[in-house]
Amino acid sequence: MLAVELILNDGSKIVISTCYRVGTLGNENRNEITCALNKLLRKKRLKKFLLIGDFNLSNANWENNNSSNQIEQDFLDEFARLGLLQCINVPTHSKGKTLDILLTNSDNCINNTQVFSCNTACKSDHSAITFDIKLKVQRKKPIKIPSFNYKRANWEGLNIDWISVLDSQEPDLAWLKFKSILFSFLELHIPKITIKSRNQAPWFDAECYEKCREKERLHSKFKRTKLLQDELKFSTCRREFKRLIRAKMRDNLYCTNDSNSIAKKFWSHFKSKSNSNRIPEVMKHNNLVASDNVVKANMFNNYFSGQFSISSTYDTHIEFSSDNQFDIDFSCSRIKELLDNVNINKAPGPDGIHGIVLKFCSNSLCRPLSIIFKL
């Protein structure tokens, strides 16, 4: 038996459960199923519960709530004790029997129950069944994250005369001024895009989106008209959309010489397919349960800071003024060499400057960084 609990906007809960029972199983299987139902309904005191599936109660008379088979009668009696009502009153099998069940303890939350003929949805001796659950559910709005679109950046516009700007400045003031000017130029010369979903496939761009919308429009038109020409248009567009997606995915994953980029794109693809999140919605640490992002971040900080030992209190003086072994080369050529080898697939550090900016603007950024380091 599989059960899913949904928590609604008002805090109420509804549990949707499904189960398949082989008709030849005996009392041991019946006891296991009834125990599971009692745990769900009586211990949790659920006000809204749905049980869908096939119990193979071939001799059950749902109107009179009786059966010639003792095990089936025990099932019917248990359903009655739990307050579960059958919402299907027509045959659901090719042999004219009602084998499929839609049981609920709140029949006012179910409407528009329809039983179709066999082989409607797929090849089966069972009928397809649809129903609506009357619930007021508000969809969770996706988080919109603004981000720089580095693919359309004007890198030439980021070349600045840094010598006149940073000359005769204190190191701390020079660094703050450098960051302020750099970020202002980033806003001017790099457009921004809005990322609506973290789990969206990384290759699903505007072209894929427009093709997907076209496919959906043609599908809606075909469902409405049922014409052969509309079906052909929809099938052709669907094939084109699949080919486009495969091409975009192939180009995104393999058209690069950077092995680190390939690994990152692979895990982006895996995350989009699994719809997973490495940070859980609810966290617990030291008997503290949190769902707020700020509180969870503080819990991570407290945990990792607790892994370090207490700082030492030794007061040992070390003289480095005459030690030339660890002199650092702050020349422009050396800094440019380091910037050219920055991994652009890594997240930016505490300064907020992305690696792609450091690498693509190494010619202009090596000089101000050299000036700041030498101040």
PDB file of C-alpha atoms in Angstrom, residues 116-298:
ATOM      1  CA  PHE A 116     -15.070   4.637 -19.455  1.00  0.00           C
ATOM      2  CA  SER A 117     -15.263   1.503 -21.543  1.00  0.00           C
ATOM      3  CA  CYS A 118     -12.399  -0.986 -21.624  1.00  0.00           C
ATOM      4  CA  ASN A 119      -9.408  -0.247 -23.876  1.00  0.00           C
ATOM      5  CA  THR A 120     -10.159   3.482 -23.788  1.00  0.00           C
ATOM      6  CA  ALA A 121      -6.913   4.596 -22.158  1.00  0.00           C
ATOM      7  CA  CYS A 122      -4.887   1.465 -22.966  1.00  0.00           C
ATOM      8  CA  LYS A 123      -5.359  -2.208 -23.774  1.00  0.00           C
ATOM      9  CA  SER A 124      -6.863  -3.634 -20.586  1.00  0.00           C
ATOM     10  CA  ASP A 125      -9.820  -5.629 -19.356  1.00  0.00           C
ATOM     11  CA  HIS A 126     -10.395  -2.891 -16.755  1.00  0.00           C
ATOM     12  CA  SER A 127     -12.154   0.398 -17.373  1.00  0.00           C
ATOM     13  CA  ALA A 128     -10.435   3.761 -17.116  1.00  0.00           C
ATOM     14  CA  ILE A 129     -11.808   5.838 -14.237  1.00  0.00           C
ATOM     15  CA  THR A 130     -11.497   9.587 -13.722  1.00  0.00           C
ATOM     16  CA  PHE A 131     -12.711  11.777 -10.869  1.00  0.00           C
ATOM     17  CA  ASP A 132     -12.157  15.241  -9.443  1.00  0.00           C
ATOM     18  CA  ILE A 133     -11.121  16.120  -5.903  1.00  0.00           C
ATOM     19  CA  LYS A 134     -12.693  19.344  -4.665  1.00  0.00           C
ATOM     20  CA  LEU A 135      -9.829  21.175  -2.989  1.00  0.00           C
ATOM     21  CA  LYS A 136      -8.641  24.739  -2.803  1.00  0.00           C
ATOM     22  CA  VAL A 137      -4.967  24.512  -3.593  1.00  0.00           C
ATOM     23  CA  GLN A 138      -2.705  27.459  -4.268  1.00  0.00           C
ATOM     24  CA  ARG A 139       0.320  26.656  -6.363  1.00  0.00           C
ATOM     25  CA  LYS A 140       3.664  27.587  -4.919  1.00  0.00           C
ATOM     26  CA  LYS A 141       5.110  30.385  -6.994  1.00  0.00           C
ATOM     27  CA  PRO A 142       8.572  29.669  -8.401  1.00  0.00           C
ATOM     28  CA  ILE A 143      11.405  31.765  -7.057  1.00  0.00           C
ATOM     29  CA  LYS A 144      12.559  34.270  -9.675  1.00  0.00           C
ATOM     30  CA  ILE A 145      16.312  34.784  -9.522  1.00  0.00           C
ATOM     31  CA  PRO A 146      17.893  37.659 -11.504  1.00  0.00           C
ATOM     32  CA  SER A 147      21.222  36.729 -13.050  1.00  0.00           C
ATOM     33  CA  PHE A 148      23.720  38.211 -15.496  1.00  0.00           C
ATOM     34  CA  ASN A 149      23.520  36.849 -19.048  1.00  0.00           C
ATOM     35  CA  TYR A 150      27.248  36.487 -19.692  1.00  0.00           C
ATOM     36  CA  LYS A 151      26.650  35.074 -23.182  1.00  0.00           C
ATOM     37  CA  ARG A 152      25.588  38.544 -24.359  1.00  0.00           C
ATOM     38  CA  ALA A 153      28.103  40.575 -22.391  1.00  0.00           C
ATOM     39  CA  ASN A 154      29.976  43.497 -23.950  1.00  0.00           C
ATOM     40  CA  TRP A 155      33.451  42.631 -22.690  1.00  0.00           C
ATOM     41  CA  GLU A 156      35.098  45.522 -24.551  1.00  0.00           C
ATOM     42  CA  GLY A 157      32.982  47.994 -22.597  1.00  0.00           C
ATOM     43  CA  LEU A 158      34.503  46.736 -19.324  1.00  0.00           C
ATOM     44  CA  ASN A 159      37.977  48.066 -20.159  1.00  0.00           C
ATOM     45  CA  ILE A 160      38.564  50.921 -17.712  1.00  0.00           C
ATOM     46  CA  ASP A 161      41.498  53.252 -16.982  1.00  0.00           C
ATOM     47  CA  TRP A 162      42.107  51.960 -13.459  1.00  0.00           C
ATOM     48  CA  ILE A 163      45.400  53.778 -12.803  1.00  0.00           C
ATOM     49  CA  SER A 164      43.814  57.213 -12.499  1.00  0.00           C
ATOM     50  CA  VAL A 165      40.991  55.814 -10.398  1.00  0.00           C
ATOM     51  CA  LEU A 166      43.029  53.928  -7.779  1.00  0.00           C
ATOM     52  CA  ASP A 167      46.103  56.148  -7.556  1.00  0.00           C
ATOM     53  CA  SER A 168      47.065  57.304  -4.012  1.00  0.00           C
ATOM     54  CA  GLN A 169      44.312  55.340  -2.265  1.00  0.00           C
ATOM     55  CA  GLU A 170      44.341  53.375   0.972  1.00  0.00           C
ATOM     56  CA  PRO A 171      44.159  49.585   0.310  1.00  0.00           C
ATOM     57  CA  ASP A 172      40.719  49.117   1.873  1.00  0.00           C
ATOM     58  CA  LEU A 173      39.289  52.212   0.194  1.00  0.00           C
ATOM     59  CA  ALA A 174      40.861  51.238  -3.132  1.00  0.00           C
ATOM     60  CA  TRP A 175      39.291  47.762  -2.949  1.00  0.00           C
ATOM     61  CA  LEU A 176      35.830  49.146  -2.168  1.00  0.00           C
ATOM     62  CA  LYS A 177      36.135  51.706  -4.970  1.00  0.00           C
ATOM     63  CA  PHE A 178      37.339  49.010  -7.376  1.00  0.00           C
ATOM     64  CA  LYS A 179      34.350  46.789  -6.619  1.00  0.00           C
ATOM     65  CA  SER A 180      31.883  49.669  -6.827  1.00  0.00           C
ATOM     66  CA  ILE A 181      33.107  50.802 -10.255  1.00  0.00           C
ATOM     67  CA  LEU A 182      33.368  47.235 -11.565  1.00  0.00           C
ATOM     68  CA  PHE A 183      29.808  46.317 -10.541  1.00  0.00           C
ATOM     69  CA  SER A 184      28.432  49.549 -12.006  1.00  0.00           C
ATOM     70  CA  PHE A 185      30.065  48.700 -15.341  1.00  0.00           C
ATOM     71  CA  LEU A 186      28.727  45.122 -15.136  1.00  0.00           C
ATOM     72  CA  GLU A 187      25.208  46.530 -14.823  1.00  0.00           C
ATOM     73  CA  LEU A 188      25.794  48.692 -17.900  1.00  0.00           C
ATOM     74  CA  HIS A 189      27.437  46.183 -20.232  1.00  0.00           C
ATOM     75  CA  ILE A 190      25.953  42.800 -19.227  1.00  0.00           C
ATOM     76  CA  PRO A 191      22.188  42.247 -19.652  1.00  0.00           C
ATOM     77  CA  LYS A 192      20.208  40.386 -17.016  1.00  0.00           C
ATOM     78  CA  ILE A 193      17.854  37.435 -17.289  1.00  0.00           C
ATOM     79  CA  THR A 194      15.394  35.985 -14.802  1.00  0.00           C
ATOM     80  CA  ILE A 195      15.742  32.332 -13.854  1.00  0.00           C
ATOM     81  CA  LYS A 196      12.288  31.077 -12.869  1.00  0.00           C
ATOM     82  CA  SER A 197      13.108  27.495 -11.916  1.00  0.00           C
ATOM     83  CA  ARG A 198      16.237  25.951 -10.485  1.00  0.00           C
ATOM     84  CA  ASN A 199      15.262  22.538 -11.830  1.00  0.00           C
ATOM     85  CA  GLN A 200      14.715  23.605 -15.440  1.00  0.00           C
ATOM     86  CA  ALA A 201      16.922  21.809 -17.952  1.00  0.00           C
ATOM     87  CA  PRO A 202      19.955  24.035 -18.695  1.00  0.00           C
ATOM     88  CA  TRP A 203      19.477  23.714 -22.484  1.00  0.00           C
ATOM     89  CA  PHE A 204      15.766  24.599 -22.432  1.00  0.00           C
ATOM     90  CA  ASP A 205      16.149  28.073 -23.898  1.00  0.00           C
ATOM     91  CA  ALA A 206      13.763  30.510 -25.603  1.00  0.00           C
ATOM     92  CA  GLU A 207      13.771  28.530 -28.855  1.00  0.00           C
ATOM     93  CA  CYS A 208      12.737  25.337 -27.062  1.00  0.00           C
ATOM     94  CA  TYR A 209      10.086  27.225 -25.130  1.00  0.00           C
ATOM     95  CA  GLU A 210       8.493  28.655 -28.294  1.00  0.00           C
ATOM     96  CA  LYS A 211       8.501  25.230 -29.971  1.00  0.00           C
ATOM     97  CA  CYS A 212       6.908  23.684 -26.882  1.00  0.00           C
ATOM     98  CA  ARG A 213       4.179  26.344 -26.894  1.00  0.00           C
ATOM     99  CA  GLU A 214       3.522  25.681 -30.580  1.00  0.00           C
ATOM    100  CA  LYS A 215       3.210  21.947 -29.898  1.00  0.00           C
ATOM    101  CA  GLU A 216       0.746  22.570 -27.056  1.00  0.00           C
ATOM    102  CA  ARG A 217      -1.381  24.877 -29.226  1.00  0.00           C
ATOM    103  CA  LEU A 218      -1.566  22.303 -32.029  1.00  0.00           C
ATOM    104  CA  HIS A 219      -2.436  19.578 -29.521  1.00  0.00           C
ATOM    105  CA  SER A 220      -5.262  21.647 -28.071  1.00  0.00           C
ATOM    106  CA  LYS A 221      -6.580  22.356 -31.567  1.00  0.00           C
ATOM    107  CA  PHE A 222      -6.501  18.672 -32.526  1.00  0.00           C
ATOM    108  CA  LYS A 223      -8.380  17.694 -29.343  1.00  0.00           C
ATOM    109  CA  ARG A 224     -11.008  20.279 -30.190  1.00  0.00           C
ATOM    110  CA  THR A 225     -11.499  19.545 -33.927  1.00  0.00           C
ATOM    111  CA  LYS A 226     -10.532  15.817 -34.181  1.00  0.00           C
ATOM    112  CA  LEU A 227      -9.473  16.487 -37.793  1.00  0.00           C
ATOM    113  CA  LEU A 228      -6.799  14.373 -39.498  1.00  0.00           C
ATOM    114  CA  GLN A 229      -4.913  17.408 -40.819  1.00  0.00           C
ATOM    115  CA  ASP A 230      -4.671  18.875 -37.305  1.00  0.00           C
ATOM    116  CA  GLU A 231      -3.398  15.542 -36.001  1.00  0.00           C
ATOM    117  CA  LEU A 232      -0.690  15.477 -38.687  1.00  0.00           C
ATOM    118  CA  LYS A 233       0.376  19.033 -37.844  1.00  0.00           C
ATOM    119  CA  PHE A 234       0.577  18.154 -34.151  1.00  0.00           C
ATOM    120  CA  SER A 235       2.569  14.934 -34.804  1.00  0.00           C
ATOM    121  CA  THR A 236       5.019  16.785 -37.056  1.00  0.00           C
ATOM    122  CA  CYS A 237       5.545  19.556 -34.511  1.00  0.00           C
ATOM    123  CA  ARG A 238       6.034  17.020 -31.719  1.00  0.00           C
ATOM    124  CA  ARG A 239       8.760  15.231 -33.707  1.00  0.00           C
ATOM    125  CA  GLU A 240      10.456  18.546 -34.447  1.00  0.00           C
ATOM    126  CA  PHE A 241      10.316  19.482 -30.760  1.00  0.00           C
ATOM    127  CA  LYS A 242      11.915  16.172 -29.724  1.00  0.00           C
ATOM    128  CA  ARG A 243      14.680  16.584 -32.310  1.00  0.00           C
ATOM    129  CA  LEU A 244      15.322  20.134 -31.112  1.00  0.00           C
ATOM    130  CA  ILE A 245      15.548  19.034 -27.477  1.00  0.00           C
ATOM    131  CA  ARG A 246      17.973  16.223 -28.324  1.00  0.00           C
ATOM    132  CA  ALA A 247      20.162  18.589 -30.348  1.00  0.00           C
ATOM    133  CA  LYS A 248      20.179  21.228 -27.600  1.00  0.00           C
ATOM    134  CA  MET A 249      21.034  18.647 -24.953  1.00  0.00           C
ATOM    135  CA  ARG A 250      23.839  17.176 -27.073  1.00  0.00           C
ATOM    136  CA  ASP A 251      25.337  20.585 -27.828  1.00  0.00           C
ATOM    137  CA  ASN A 252      25.094  21.678 -24.208  1.00  0.00           C
ATOM    138  CA  LEU A 253      26.706  18.568 -22.750  1.00  0.00           C
ATOM    139  CA  TYR A 254      29.417  17.708 -25.248  1.00  0.00           C
ATOM    140  CA  CYS A 255      30.336  20.821 -27.279  1.00  0.00           C
ATOM    141  CA  THR A 256      33.105  21.934 -24.939  1.00  0.00           C
ATOM    142  CA  ASN A 257      36.762  21.133 -24.296  1.00  0.00           C
ATOM    143  CA  ASP A 258      36.511  21.805 -20.554  1.00  0.00           C
ATOM    144  CA  SER A 259      36.107  18.574 -18.580  1.00  0.00           C
ATOM    145  CA  ASN A 260      34.920  20.522 -15.525  1.00  0.00           C
ATOM    146  CA  SER A 261      32.201  22.132 -17.627  1.00  0.00           C
ATOM    147  CA  ILE A 262      31.030  18.724 -18.862  1.00  0.00           C
ATOM    148  CA  ALA A 263      30.740  17.446 -15.280  1.00  0.00           C
ATOM    149  CA  LYS A 264      28.814  20.523 -14.165  1.00  0.00           C
ATOM    150  CA  LYS A 265      26.417  20.307 -17.109  1.00  0.00           C
ATOM    151  CA  PHE A 266      25.855  16.605 -16.440  1.00  0.00           C
ATOM    152  CA  TRP A 267      24.857  17.256 -12.834  1.00  0.00           C
ATOM    153  CA  SER A 268      22.648  20.163 -13.953  1.00  0.00           C
ATOM    154  CA  HIS A 269      20.911  17.701 -16.282  1.00  0.00           C
ATOM    155  CA  PHE A 270      20.598  15.136 -13.467  1.00  0.00           C
ATOM    156  CA  LYS A 271      19.121  17.734 -11.134  1.00  0.00           C
ATOM    157  CA  SER A 272      16.581  18.870 -13.754  1.00  0.00           C
ATOM    158  CA  LYS A 273      15.472  15.259 -14.301  1.00  0.00           C
ATOM    159  CA  SER A 274      15.336  14.180 -10.658  1.00  0.00           C
ATOM    160  CA  ASN A 275      13.758  17.432  -9.452  1.00  0.00           C
ATOM    161  CA  SER A 276      15.895  17.121  -6.338  1.00  0.00           C
ATOM    162  CA  ASN A 277      17.279  19.661  -3.944  1.00  0.00           C
ATOM    163  CA  ARG A 278      20.425  19.140  -1.912  1.00  0.00           C
ATOM    164  CA  ILE A 279      19.049  21.300   0.925  1.00  0.00           C
ATOM    165  CA  PRO A 280      15.904  19.724   2.446  1.00  0.00           C
ATOM    166  CA  GLU A 281      12.765  21.770   3.023  1.00  0.00           C
ATOM    167  CA  VAL A 282      12.838  20.966   6.753  1.00  0.00           C
ATOM    168  CA  MET A 283      16.038  20.597   8.782  1.00  0.00           C
ATOM    169  CA  LYS A 284      16.652  19.412  12.328  1.00  0.00           C
ATOM    170  CA  HIS A 285      19.778  20.011  14.400  1.00  0.00           C
ATOM    171  CA  ASN A 286      20.206  20.023  18.186  1.00  0.00           C
ATOM    172  CA  ASN A 287      16.433  19.564  18.693  1.00  0.00           C
ATOM    173  CA  LEU A 288      15.764  22.655  16.559  1.00  0.00           C
ATOM    174  CA  VAL A 289      13.474  22.219  13.539  1.00  0.00           C
ATOM    175  CA  ALA A 290      13.539  24.902  10.838  1.00  0.00           C
ATOM    176  CA  SER A 291      11.986  25.471   7.424  1.00  0.00           C
ATOM    177  CA  ASP A 292      12.975  29.129   6.922  1.00  0.00           C
ATOM    178  CA  ASN A 293      15.982  29.615   4.621  1.00  0.00           C
ATOM    179  CA  VAL A 294      17.721  32.103   6.920  1.00  0.00           C
ATOM    180  CA  VAL A 295      17.321  29.846   9.954  1.00  0.00           C
ATOM    181  CA  LYS A 296      18.605  26.853   7.965  1.00  0.00           C
ATOM    182  CA  ALA A 297      21.645  28.853   6.839  1.00  0.00           C
ATOM    183  CA  ASN A 298      22.408  29.750  10.464  1.00  0.00           C
TER     184      ASN A 298
END
